[in-house]
CSV table of C-alpha atoms and ligand atoms in Angstrom, one decimal:
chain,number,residue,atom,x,y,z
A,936,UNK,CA,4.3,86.2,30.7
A,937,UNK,CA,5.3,84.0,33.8
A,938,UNK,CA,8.6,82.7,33.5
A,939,UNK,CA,10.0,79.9,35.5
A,940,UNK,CA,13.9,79.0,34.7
A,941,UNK,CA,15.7,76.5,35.9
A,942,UNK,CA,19.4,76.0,36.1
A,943,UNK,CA,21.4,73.1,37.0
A,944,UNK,CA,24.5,73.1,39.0
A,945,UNK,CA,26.9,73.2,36.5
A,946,UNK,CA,25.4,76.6,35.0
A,947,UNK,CA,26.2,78.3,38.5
A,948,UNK,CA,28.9,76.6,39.5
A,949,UNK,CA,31.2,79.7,39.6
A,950,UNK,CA,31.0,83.6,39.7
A,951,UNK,CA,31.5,83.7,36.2
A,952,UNK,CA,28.6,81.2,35.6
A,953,UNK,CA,26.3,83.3,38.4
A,954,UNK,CA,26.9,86.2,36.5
A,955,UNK,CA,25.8,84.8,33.2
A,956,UNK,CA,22.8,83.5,35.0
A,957,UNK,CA,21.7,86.3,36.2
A,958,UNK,CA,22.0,88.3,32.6
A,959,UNK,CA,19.9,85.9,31.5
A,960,UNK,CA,17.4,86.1,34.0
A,961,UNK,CA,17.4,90.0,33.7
A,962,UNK,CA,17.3,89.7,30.0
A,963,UNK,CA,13.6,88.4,30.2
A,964,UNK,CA,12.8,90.6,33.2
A,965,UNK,CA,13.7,93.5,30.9
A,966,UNK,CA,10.6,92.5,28.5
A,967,UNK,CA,8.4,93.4,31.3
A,968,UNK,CA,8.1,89.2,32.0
A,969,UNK,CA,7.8,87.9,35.6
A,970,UNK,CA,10.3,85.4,36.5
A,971,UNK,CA,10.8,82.8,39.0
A,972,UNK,CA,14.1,80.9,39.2
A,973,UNK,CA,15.2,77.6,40.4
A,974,UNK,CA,18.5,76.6,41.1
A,975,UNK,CA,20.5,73.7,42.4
A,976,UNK,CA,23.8,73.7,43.9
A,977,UNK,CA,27.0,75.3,42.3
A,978,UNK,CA,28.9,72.9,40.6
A,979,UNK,CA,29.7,69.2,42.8
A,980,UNK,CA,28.8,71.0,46.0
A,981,UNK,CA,25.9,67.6,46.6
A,982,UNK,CA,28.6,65.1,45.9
A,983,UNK,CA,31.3,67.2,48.4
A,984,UNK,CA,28.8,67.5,50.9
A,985,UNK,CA,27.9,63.7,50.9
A,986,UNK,CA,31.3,62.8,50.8
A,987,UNK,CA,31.8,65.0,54.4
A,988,UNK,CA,28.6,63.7,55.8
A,989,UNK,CA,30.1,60.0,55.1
A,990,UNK,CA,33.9,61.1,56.4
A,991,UNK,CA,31.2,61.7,59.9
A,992,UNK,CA,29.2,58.8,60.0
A,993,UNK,CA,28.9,56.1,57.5
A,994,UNK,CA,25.6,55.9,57.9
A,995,UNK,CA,24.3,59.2,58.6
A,996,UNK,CA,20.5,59.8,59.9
A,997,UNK,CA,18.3,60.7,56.7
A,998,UNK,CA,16.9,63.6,58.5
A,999,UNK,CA,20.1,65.0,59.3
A,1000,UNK,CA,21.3,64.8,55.6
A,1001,UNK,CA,18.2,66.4,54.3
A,1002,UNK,CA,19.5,68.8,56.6
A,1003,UNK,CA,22.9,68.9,55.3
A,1004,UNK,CA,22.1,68.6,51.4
A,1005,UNK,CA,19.8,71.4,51.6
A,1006,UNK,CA,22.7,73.9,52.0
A,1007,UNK,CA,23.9,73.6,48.3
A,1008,UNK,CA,20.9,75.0,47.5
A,1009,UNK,CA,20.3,77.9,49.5
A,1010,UNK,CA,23.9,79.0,49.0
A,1011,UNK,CA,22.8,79.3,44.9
A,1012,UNK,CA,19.9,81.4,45.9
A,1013,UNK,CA,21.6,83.5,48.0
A,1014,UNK,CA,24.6,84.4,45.8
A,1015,UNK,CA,22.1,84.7,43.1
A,1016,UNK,CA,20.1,87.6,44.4
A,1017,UNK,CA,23.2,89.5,45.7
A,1018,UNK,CA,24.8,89.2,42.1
A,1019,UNK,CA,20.6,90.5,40.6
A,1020,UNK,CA,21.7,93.5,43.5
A,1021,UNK,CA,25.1,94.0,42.2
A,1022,UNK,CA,23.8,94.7,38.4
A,1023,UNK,CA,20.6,96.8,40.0
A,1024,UNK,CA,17.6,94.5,39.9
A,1025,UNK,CA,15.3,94.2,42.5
A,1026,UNK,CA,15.1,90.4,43.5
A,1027,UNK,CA,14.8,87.7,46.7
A,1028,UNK,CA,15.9,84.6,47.2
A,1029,UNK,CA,13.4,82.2,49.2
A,1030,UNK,CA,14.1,78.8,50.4
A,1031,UNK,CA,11.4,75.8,50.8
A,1032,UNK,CA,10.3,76.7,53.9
A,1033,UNK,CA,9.7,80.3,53.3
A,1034,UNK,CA,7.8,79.5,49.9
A,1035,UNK,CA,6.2,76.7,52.2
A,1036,UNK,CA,6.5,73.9,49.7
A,1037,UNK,CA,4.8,70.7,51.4
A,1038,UNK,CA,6.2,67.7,50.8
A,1039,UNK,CA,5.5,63.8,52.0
A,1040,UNK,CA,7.6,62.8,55.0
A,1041,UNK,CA,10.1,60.5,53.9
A,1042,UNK,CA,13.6,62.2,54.1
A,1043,UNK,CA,16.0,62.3,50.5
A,1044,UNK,CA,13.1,60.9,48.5
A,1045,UNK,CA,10.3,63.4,49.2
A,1046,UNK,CA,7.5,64.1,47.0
A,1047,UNK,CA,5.6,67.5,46.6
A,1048,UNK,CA,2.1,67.1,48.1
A,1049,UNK,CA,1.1,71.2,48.4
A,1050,UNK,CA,3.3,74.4,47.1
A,1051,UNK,CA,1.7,77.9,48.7
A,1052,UNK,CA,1.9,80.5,45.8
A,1053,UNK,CA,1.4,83.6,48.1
A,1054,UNK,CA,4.8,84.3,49.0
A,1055,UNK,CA,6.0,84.2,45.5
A,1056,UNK,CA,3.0,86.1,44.0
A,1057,UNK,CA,3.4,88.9,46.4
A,1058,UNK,CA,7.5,89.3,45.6
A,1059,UNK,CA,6.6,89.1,41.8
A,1060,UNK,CA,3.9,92.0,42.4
A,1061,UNK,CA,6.7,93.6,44.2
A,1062,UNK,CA,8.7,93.9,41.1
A,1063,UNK,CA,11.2,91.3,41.8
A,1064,UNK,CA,12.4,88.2,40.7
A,1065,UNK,CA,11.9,85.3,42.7
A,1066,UNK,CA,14.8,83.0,43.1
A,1067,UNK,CA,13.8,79.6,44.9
A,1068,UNK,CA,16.0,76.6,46.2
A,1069,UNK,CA,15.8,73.3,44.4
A,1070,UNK,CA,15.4,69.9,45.2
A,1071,UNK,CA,14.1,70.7,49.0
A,1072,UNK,CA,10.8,70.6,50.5
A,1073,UNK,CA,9.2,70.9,54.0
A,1074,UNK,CA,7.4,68.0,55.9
A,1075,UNK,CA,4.2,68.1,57.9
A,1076,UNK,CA,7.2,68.3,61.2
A,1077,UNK,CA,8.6,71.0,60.0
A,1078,UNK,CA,11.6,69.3,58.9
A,1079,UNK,CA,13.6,69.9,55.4
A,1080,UNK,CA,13.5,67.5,53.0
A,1081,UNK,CA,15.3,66.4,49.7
A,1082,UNK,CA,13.5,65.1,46.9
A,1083,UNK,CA,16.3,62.6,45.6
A,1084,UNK,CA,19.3,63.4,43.6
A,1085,UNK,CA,18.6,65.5,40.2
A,1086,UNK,CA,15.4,67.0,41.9
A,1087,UNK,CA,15.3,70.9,41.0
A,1088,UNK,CA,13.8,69.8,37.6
A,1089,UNK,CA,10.7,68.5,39.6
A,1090,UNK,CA,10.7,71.7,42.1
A,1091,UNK,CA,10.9,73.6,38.5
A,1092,UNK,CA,8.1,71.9,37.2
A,1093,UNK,CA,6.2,71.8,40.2
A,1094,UNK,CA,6.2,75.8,40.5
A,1095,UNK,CA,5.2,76.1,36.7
A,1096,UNK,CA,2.2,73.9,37.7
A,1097,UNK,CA,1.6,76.1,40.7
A,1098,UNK,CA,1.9,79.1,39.7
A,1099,UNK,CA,0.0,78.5,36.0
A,1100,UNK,CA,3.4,79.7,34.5
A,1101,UNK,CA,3.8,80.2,30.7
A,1102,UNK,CA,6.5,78.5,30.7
A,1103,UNK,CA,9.0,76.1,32.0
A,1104,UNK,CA,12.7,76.6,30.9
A,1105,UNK,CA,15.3,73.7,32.3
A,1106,UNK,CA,18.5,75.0,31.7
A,1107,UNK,CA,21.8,72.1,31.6
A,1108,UNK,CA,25.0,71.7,30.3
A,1109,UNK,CA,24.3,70.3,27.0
A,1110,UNK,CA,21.9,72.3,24.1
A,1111,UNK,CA,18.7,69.6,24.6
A,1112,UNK,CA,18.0,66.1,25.1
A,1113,UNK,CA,19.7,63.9,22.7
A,1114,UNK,CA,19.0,60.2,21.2
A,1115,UNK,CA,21.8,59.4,23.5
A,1116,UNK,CA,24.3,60.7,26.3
A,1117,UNK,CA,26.3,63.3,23.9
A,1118,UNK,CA,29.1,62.3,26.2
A,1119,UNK,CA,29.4,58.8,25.4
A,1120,UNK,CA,28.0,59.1,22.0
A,1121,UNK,CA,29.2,61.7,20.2
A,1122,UNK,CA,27.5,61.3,17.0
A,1123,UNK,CA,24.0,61.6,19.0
A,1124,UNK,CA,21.6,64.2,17.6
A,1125,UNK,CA,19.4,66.4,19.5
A,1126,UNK,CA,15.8,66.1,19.2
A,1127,UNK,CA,13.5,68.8,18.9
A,1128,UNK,CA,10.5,67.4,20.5
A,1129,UNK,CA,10.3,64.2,22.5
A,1130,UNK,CA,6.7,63.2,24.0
A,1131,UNK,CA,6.3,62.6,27.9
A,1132,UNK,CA,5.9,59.2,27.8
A,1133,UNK,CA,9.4,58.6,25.9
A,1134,UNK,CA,11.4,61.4,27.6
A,1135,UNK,CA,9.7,59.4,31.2
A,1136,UNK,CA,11.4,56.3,30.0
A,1137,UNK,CA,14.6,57.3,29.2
A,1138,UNK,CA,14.8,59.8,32.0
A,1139,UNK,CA,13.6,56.8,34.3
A,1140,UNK,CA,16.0,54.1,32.5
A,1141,UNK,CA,19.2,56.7,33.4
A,1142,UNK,CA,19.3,59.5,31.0
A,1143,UNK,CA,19.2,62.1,34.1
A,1144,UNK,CA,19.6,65.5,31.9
A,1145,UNK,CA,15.7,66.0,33.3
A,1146,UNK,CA,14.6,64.2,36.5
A,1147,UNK,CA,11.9,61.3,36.0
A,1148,UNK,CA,9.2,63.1,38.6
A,1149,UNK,CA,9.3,66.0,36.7
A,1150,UNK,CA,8.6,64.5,33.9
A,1151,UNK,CA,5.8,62.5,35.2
A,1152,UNK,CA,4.8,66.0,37.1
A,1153,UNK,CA,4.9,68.0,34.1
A,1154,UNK,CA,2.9,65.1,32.4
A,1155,UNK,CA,0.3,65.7,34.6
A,1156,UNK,CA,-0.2,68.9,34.4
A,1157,UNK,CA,0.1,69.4,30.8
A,1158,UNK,CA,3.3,71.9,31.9
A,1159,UNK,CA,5.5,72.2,28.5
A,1160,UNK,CA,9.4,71.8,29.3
A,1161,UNK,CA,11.9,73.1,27.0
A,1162,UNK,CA,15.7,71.8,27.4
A,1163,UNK,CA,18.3,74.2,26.9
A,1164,UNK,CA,21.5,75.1,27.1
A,1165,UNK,CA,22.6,78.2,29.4
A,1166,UNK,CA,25.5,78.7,27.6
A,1167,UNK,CA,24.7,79.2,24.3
A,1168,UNK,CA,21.1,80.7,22.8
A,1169,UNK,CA,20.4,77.4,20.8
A,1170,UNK,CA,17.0,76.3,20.4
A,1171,UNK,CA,16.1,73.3,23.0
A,1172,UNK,CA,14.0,70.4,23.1
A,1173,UNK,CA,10.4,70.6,23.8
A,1174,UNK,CA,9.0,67.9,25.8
A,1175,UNK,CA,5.7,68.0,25.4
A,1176,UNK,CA,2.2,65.9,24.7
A,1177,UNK,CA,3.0,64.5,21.0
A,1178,UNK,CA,0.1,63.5,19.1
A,1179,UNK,CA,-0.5,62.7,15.1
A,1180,UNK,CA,3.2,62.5,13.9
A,1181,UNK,CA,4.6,59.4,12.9
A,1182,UNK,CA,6.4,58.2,15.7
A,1183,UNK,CA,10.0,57.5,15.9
A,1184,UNK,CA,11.0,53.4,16.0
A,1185,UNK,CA,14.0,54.6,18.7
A,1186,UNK,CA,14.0,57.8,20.1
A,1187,UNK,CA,17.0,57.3,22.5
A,1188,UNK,CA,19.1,54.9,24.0
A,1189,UNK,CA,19.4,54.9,27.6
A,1190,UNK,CA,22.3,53.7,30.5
A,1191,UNK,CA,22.1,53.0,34.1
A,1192,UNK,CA,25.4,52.1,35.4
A,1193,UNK,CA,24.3,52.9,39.1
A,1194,UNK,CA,22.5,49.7,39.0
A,1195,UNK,CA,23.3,45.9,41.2
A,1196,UNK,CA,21.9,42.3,40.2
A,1197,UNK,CA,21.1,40.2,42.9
A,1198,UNK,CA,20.3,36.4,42.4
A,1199,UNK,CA,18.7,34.0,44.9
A,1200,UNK,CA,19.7,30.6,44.2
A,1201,UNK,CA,18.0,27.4,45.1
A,1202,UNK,CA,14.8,29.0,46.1
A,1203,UNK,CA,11.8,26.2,46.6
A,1204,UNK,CA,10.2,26.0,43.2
A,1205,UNK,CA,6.8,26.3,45.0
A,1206,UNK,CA,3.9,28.6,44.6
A,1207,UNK,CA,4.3,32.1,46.3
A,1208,UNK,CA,7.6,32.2,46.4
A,1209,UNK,CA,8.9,34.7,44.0
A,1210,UNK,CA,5.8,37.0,45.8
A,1211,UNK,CA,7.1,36.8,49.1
A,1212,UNK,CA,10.0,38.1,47.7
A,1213,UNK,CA,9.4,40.7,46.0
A,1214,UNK,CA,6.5,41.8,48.6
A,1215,UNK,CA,9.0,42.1,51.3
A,1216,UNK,CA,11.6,44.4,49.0
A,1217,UNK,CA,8.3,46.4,48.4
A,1218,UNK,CA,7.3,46.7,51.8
A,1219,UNK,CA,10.9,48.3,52.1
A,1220,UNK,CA,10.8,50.4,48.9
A,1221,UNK,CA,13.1,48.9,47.0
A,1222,UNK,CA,12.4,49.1,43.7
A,1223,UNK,CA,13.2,45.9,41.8
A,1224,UNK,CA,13.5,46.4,37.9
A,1225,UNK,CA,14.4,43.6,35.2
A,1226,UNK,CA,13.6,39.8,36.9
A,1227,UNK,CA,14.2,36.6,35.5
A,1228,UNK,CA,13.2,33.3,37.0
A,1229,UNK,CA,15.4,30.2,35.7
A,1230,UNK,CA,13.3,26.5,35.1
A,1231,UNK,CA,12.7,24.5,37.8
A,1232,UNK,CA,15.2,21.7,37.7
A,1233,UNK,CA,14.4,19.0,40.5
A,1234,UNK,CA,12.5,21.1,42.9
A,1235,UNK,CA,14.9,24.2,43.1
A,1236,UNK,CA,15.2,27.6,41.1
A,1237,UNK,CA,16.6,30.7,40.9
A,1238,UNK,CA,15.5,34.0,40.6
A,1239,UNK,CA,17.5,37.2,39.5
A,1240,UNK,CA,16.5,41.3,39.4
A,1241,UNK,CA,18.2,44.3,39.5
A,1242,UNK,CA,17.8,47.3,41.8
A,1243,UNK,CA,19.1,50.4,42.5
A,1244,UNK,CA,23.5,50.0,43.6
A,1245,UNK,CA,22.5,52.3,46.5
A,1246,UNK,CA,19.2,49.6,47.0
A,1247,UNK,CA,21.5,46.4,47.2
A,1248,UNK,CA,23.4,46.7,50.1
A,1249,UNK,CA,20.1,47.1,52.3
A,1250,UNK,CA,17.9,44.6,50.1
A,1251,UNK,CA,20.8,41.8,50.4
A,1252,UNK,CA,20.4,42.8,54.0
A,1253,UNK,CA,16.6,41.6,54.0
A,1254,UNK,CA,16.9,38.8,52.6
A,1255,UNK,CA,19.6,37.5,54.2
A,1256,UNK,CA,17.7,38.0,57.4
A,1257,UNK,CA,14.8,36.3,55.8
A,1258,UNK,CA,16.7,33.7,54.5
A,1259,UNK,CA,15.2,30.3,56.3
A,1260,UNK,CA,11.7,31.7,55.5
A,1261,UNK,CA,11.8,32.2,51.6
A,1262,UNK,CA,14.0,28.9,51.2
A,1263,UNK,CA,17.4,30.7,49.5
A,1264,UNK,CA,19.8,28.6,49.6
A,1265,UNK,CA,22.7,31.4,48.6
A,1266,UNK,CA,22.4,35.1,47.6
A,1267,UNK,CA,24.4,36.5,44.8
A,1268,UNK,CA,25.3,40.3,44.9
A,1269,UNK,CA,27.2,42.2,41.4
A,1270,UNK,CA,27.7,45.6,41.3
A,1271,UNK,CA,29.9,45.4,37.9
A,1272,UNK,CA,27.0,45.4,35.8
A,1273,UNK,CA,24.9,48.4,33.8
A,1274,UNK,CA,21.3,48.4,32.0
A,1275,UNK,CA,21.3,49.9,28.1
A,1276,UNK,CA,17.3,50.7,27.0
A,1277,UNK,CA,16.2,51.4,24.0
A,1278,UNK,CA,12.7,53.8,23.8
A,1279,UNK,CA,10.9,54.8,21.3
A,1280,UNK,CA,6.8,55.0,20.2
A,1281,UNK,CA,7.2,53.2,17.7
A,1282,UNK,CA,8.2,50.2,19.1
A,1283,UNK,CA,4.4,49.3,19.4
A,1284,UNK,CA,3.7,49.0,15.8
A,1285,UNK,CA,7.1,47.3,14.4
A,1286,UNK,CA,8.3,44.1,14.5
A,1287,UNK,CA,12.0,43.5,14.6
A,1288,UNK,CA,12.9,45.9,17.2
A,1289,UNK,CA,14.5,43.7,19.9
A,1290,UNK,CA,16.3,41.5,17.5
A,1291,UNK,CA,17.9,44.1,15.5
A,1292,UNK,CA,19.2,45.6,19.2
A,1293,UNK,CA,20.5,42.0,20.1
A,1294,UNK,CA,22.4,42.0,16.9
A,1295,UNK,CA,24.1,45.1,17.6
A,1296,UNK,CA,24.8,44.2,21.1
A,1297,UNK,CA,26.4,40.5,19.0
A,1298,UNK,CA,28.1,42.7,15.8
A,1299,UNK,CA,30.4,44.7,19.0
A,1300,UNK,CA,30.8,41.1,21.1
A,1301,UNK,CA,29.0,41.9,24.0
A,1302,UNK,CA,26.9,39.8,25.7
A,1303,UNK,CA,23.6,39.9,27.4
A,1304,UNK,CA,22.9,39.0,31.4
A,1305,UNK,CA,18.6,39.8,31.4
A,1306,UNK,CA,16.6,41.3,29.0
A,1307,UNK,CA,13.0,43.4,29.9
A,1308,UNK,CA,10.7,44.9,27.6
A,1309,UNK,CA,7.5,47.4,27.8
A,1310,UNK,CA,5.5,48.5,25.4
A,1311,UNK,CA,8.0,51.3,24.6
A,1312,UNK,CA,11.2,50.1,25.9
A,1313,UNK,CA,13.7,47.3,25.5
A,1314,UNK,CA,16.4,47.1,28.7
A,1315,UNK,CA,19.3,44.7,28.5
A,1316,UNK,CA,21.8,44.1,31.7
A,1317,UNK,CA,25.3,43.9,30.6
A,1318,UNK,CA,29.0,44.0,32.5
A,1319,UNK,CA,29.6,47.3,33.3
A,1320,UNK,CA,32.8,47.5,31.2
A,1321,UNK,CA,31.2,46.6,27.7
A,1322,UNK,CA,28.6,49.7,28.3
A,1323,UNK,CA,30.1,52.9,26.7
A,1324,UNK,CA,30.9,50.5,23.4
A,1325,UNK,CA,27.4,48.9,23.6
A,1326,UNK,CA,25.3,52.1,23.6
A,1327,UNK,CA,27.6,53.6,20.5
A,1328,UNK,CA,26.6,50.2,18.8
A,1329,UNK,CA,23.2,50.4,19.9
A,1330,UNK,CA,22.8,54.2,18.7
A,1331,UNK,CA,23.9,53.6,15.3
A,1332,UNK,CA,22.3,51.0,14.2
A,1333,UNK,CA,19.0,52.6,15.1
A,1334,UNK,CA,20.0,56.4,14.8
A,1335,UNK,CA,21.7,57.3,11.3
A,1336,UNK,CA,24.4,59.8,11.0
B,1446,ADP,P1,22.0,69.7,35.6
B,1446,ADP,O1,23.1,69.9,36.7
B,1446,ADP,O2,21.9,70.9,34.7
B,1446,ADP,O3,20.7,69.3,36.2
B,1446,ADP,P2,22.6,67.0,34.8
B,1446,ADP,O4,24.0,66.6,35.0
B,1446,ADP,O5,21.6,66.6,35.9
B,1446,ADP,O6,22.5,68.6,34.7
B,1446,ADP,O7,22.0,66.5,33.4
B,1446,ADP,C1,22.7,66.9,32.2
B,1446,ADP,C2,23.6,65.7,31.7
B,1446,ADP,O8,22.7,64.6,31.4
B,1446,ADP,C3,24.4,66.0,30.5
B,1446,ADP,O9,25.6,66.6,30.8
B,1446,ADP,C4,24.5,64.7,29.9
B,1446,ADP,O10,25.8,64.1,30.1
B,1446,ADP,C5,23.5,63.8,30.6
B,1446,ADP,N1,22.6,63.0,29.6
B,1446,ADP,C6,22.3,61.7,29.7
B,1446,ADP,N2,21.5,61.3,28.7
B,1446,ADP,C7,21.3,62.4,28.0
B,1446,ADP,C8,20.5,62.7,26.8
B,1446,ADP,N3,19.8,61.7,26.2
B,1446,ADP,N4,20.4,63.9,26.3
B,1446,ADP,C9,21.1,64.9,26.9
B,1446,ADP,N5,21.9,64.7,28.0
B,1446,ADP,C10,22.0,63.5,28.6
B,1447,LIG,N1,21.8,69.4,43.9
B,1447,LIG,C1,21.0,68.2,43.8
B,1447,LIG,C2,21.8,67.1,43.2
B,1447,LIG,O1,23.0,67.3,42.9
B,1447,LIG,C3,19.7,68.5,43.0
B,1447,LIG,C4,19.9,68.9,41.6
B,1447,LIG,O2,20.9,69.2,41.1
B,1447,LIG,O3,18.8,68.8,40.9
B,1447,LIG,O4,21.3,66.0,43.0
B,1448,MG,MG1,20.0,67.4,36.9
């Protein structure tokens, strides 16, 4: 078997944690497997390097923190391989550029475009295991690239898709996914399987135990992702295609708290309007989430959305400087605010759904800013302070003990 593992930062985060890594590793070497593993930076080493980069310049060139971030990585690989030496096993660490991992050009949001198996495939033939960087890439200048914050899951997934591995093991800190946080909610259960398309929406609505590309990735290549734990040997979640079961009404409750609300006030209440907007935030990738547009009174309105905290300082930016042109009249900025979702399948088929969430939300006193729906999710916005209460409430009224 082909074996790609991946482990997050808090499973290497110390020599201790290496070591058990490693065992692991070696463990399913033993068995005569092949294995490739991906790692991420030890511990908060991201977070400590983006914190130096900002101590240099505020507002450090993108190419030069690509540059930067990439370092967490390749000192996991590195160590990696000299603890495999240290117990006798043959292995090699590689970084993006020497797997040759092509990605598109835009610096700390790249996206894999190409991944060259040779390198790999030759050191695996060789009798070794394969440890690769996370989260980095290579653009068509040569230049490293990041693939935005959490992305080792996708260069995991991406590899098991490459390489036509068996299997695709994402190792964390907690024993699966769950139906919510474990660390807010500690009642919440682990699932044992969870289909794309739900484990896409939460992952994309903030539950970042798996990346959302990698689930969209693995998706798309029909790549079967168990979540574990790489601390204990307890059976994982299986994310996988799920057909023919009864779906679940809620499968998991979701929060963003990294998220801003911006409001435009006094906007013409004219055709067009609300598309020259948003077309300008698009043309500047900014991704705009939940939107509400208030009635026309006289011949103003408002409009409201949410985007991405590290989003609003530029988008507030944009408009301001188009200002005259869309008519604003005054822009609104809140950062004290969070999103709670609700996903689940079954959502499609049952009445009810949003109402019983709205009276949970009303049962704990907390009141509701903007409300979205899709076929499979429900988002609310919220004040930030009312979130960690709002997702228990949430949880249990869908999710028995
Ligand atoms: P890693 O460093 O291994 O990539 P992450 O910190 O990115 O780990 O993701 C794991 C974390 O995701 C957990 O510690 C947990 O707090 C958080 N999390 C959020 N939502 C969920 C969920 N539904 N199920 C499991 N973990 C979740
Ligand atoms: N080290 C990167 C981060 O902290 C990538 C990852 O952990 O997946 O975001
Ligand atoms: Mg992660």
């Amino acid at each position: 078997m082909l074996i790609v593992k991946k482990f997050g930062g808090s499973s290497v985060a110390d020599k201790e944690r290496i070591f058990n890594v490693a065992n692991r590793c070696i463990e399913d070497y033993k068995k005569g497997n092949q294995v490739v593993v991906v790692l991420s930076a030890m511990g908060d080493t991201t977070d400590e390097l983006i914190e130096k980069a900002q101590s240099i310049n505020p507002n450090p060139p993108k190419r030069e923190m690509d540059m930067l971030l990439a370092c967490g990585e390749q000192t996991s690989v590195a160590l990696m391989s000299m603890a495999m030496a240290s117990l006798g096993v043959p292995s090699i660490s590689l970084n993006a550029f020497q797997v040759a991992m092509h990605t598109t050009s835009k610096y700390s949001n790249a996206k894999f475009k190409r991944i060259d198996t040779d390198r790999i495939c030759s050191e695996l033939d060789l009798g070794k295991i394969v440890i690769v960087t996370g989260f980095q890439g290579i653009n068509k200048f040569d230049d490293i690239t990041t693939l935005g914050r959490g992305g080792s899951d996708t260069t995991a997934v991406a590899l098991a898709a490459a390489l036509g591995a068996d299997a695709c093991e994402i190792y964390t800190d907690v024993e699966g996914v769950y139906t919510a946080d474990p660390r807010i909610v500690p009642n919440a259960k682990k699932m044992k399987e969870i289909s794309y398309d739900e484990m896409l929406e939460l992952a994309s609505l903030g539950a970042k135990v798996l990346h959302n590309r990698s689930v969209e990735m693995a998706k798309k290549y029909g790549v079967t992702l168990v979540v574990r734990s790489s601390l204990t040997t307890a059976e994982g979640t299986i994310v996988k295609e799920v057909k023919g079961v009864e779906s679940m009404l809620v499968s998991g409750v979701a929060v963003d708290k990294n998220t801003a609300r911006i409001a435009l006030i006094g906007v013409k209440n004219s055709p067009g309007i609300a598309f020259k907007v948003f077309d300008l935030l698009a043309k500047h990738n900014i991704n705009v989430d939940v939107i509400i547009q208030s009635i026309g009174r006289e011949d103003t309105k408002d409009i409201s959305f949410t985007v991405d905290e590290a989003q609003a300082r530029e988008a507030v930016q944009i408009l301001k400087e188009n200002k005259e042109r869309l008519t604003i009249q005054k822009i609104m900025e809140e950062e004290n605010v969070a999103k709670l979702s609700i996903v689940g399948a079954g959502m499609q088929t049952h009445a009810g759904v949003a109402a019983k969430m709205f009276e949970a939300l009303f049962d704990v006193g907390v009141n509701i800013r903007m409300i979205a729906t899709s076929e499979i999710r429900i988002t609310v916005l919220i004040n930030l302070d009312d979130v960690d209460r709002a997702m228990k409430a949430v949880h249990d009224k869908f999710i028995d003990d």
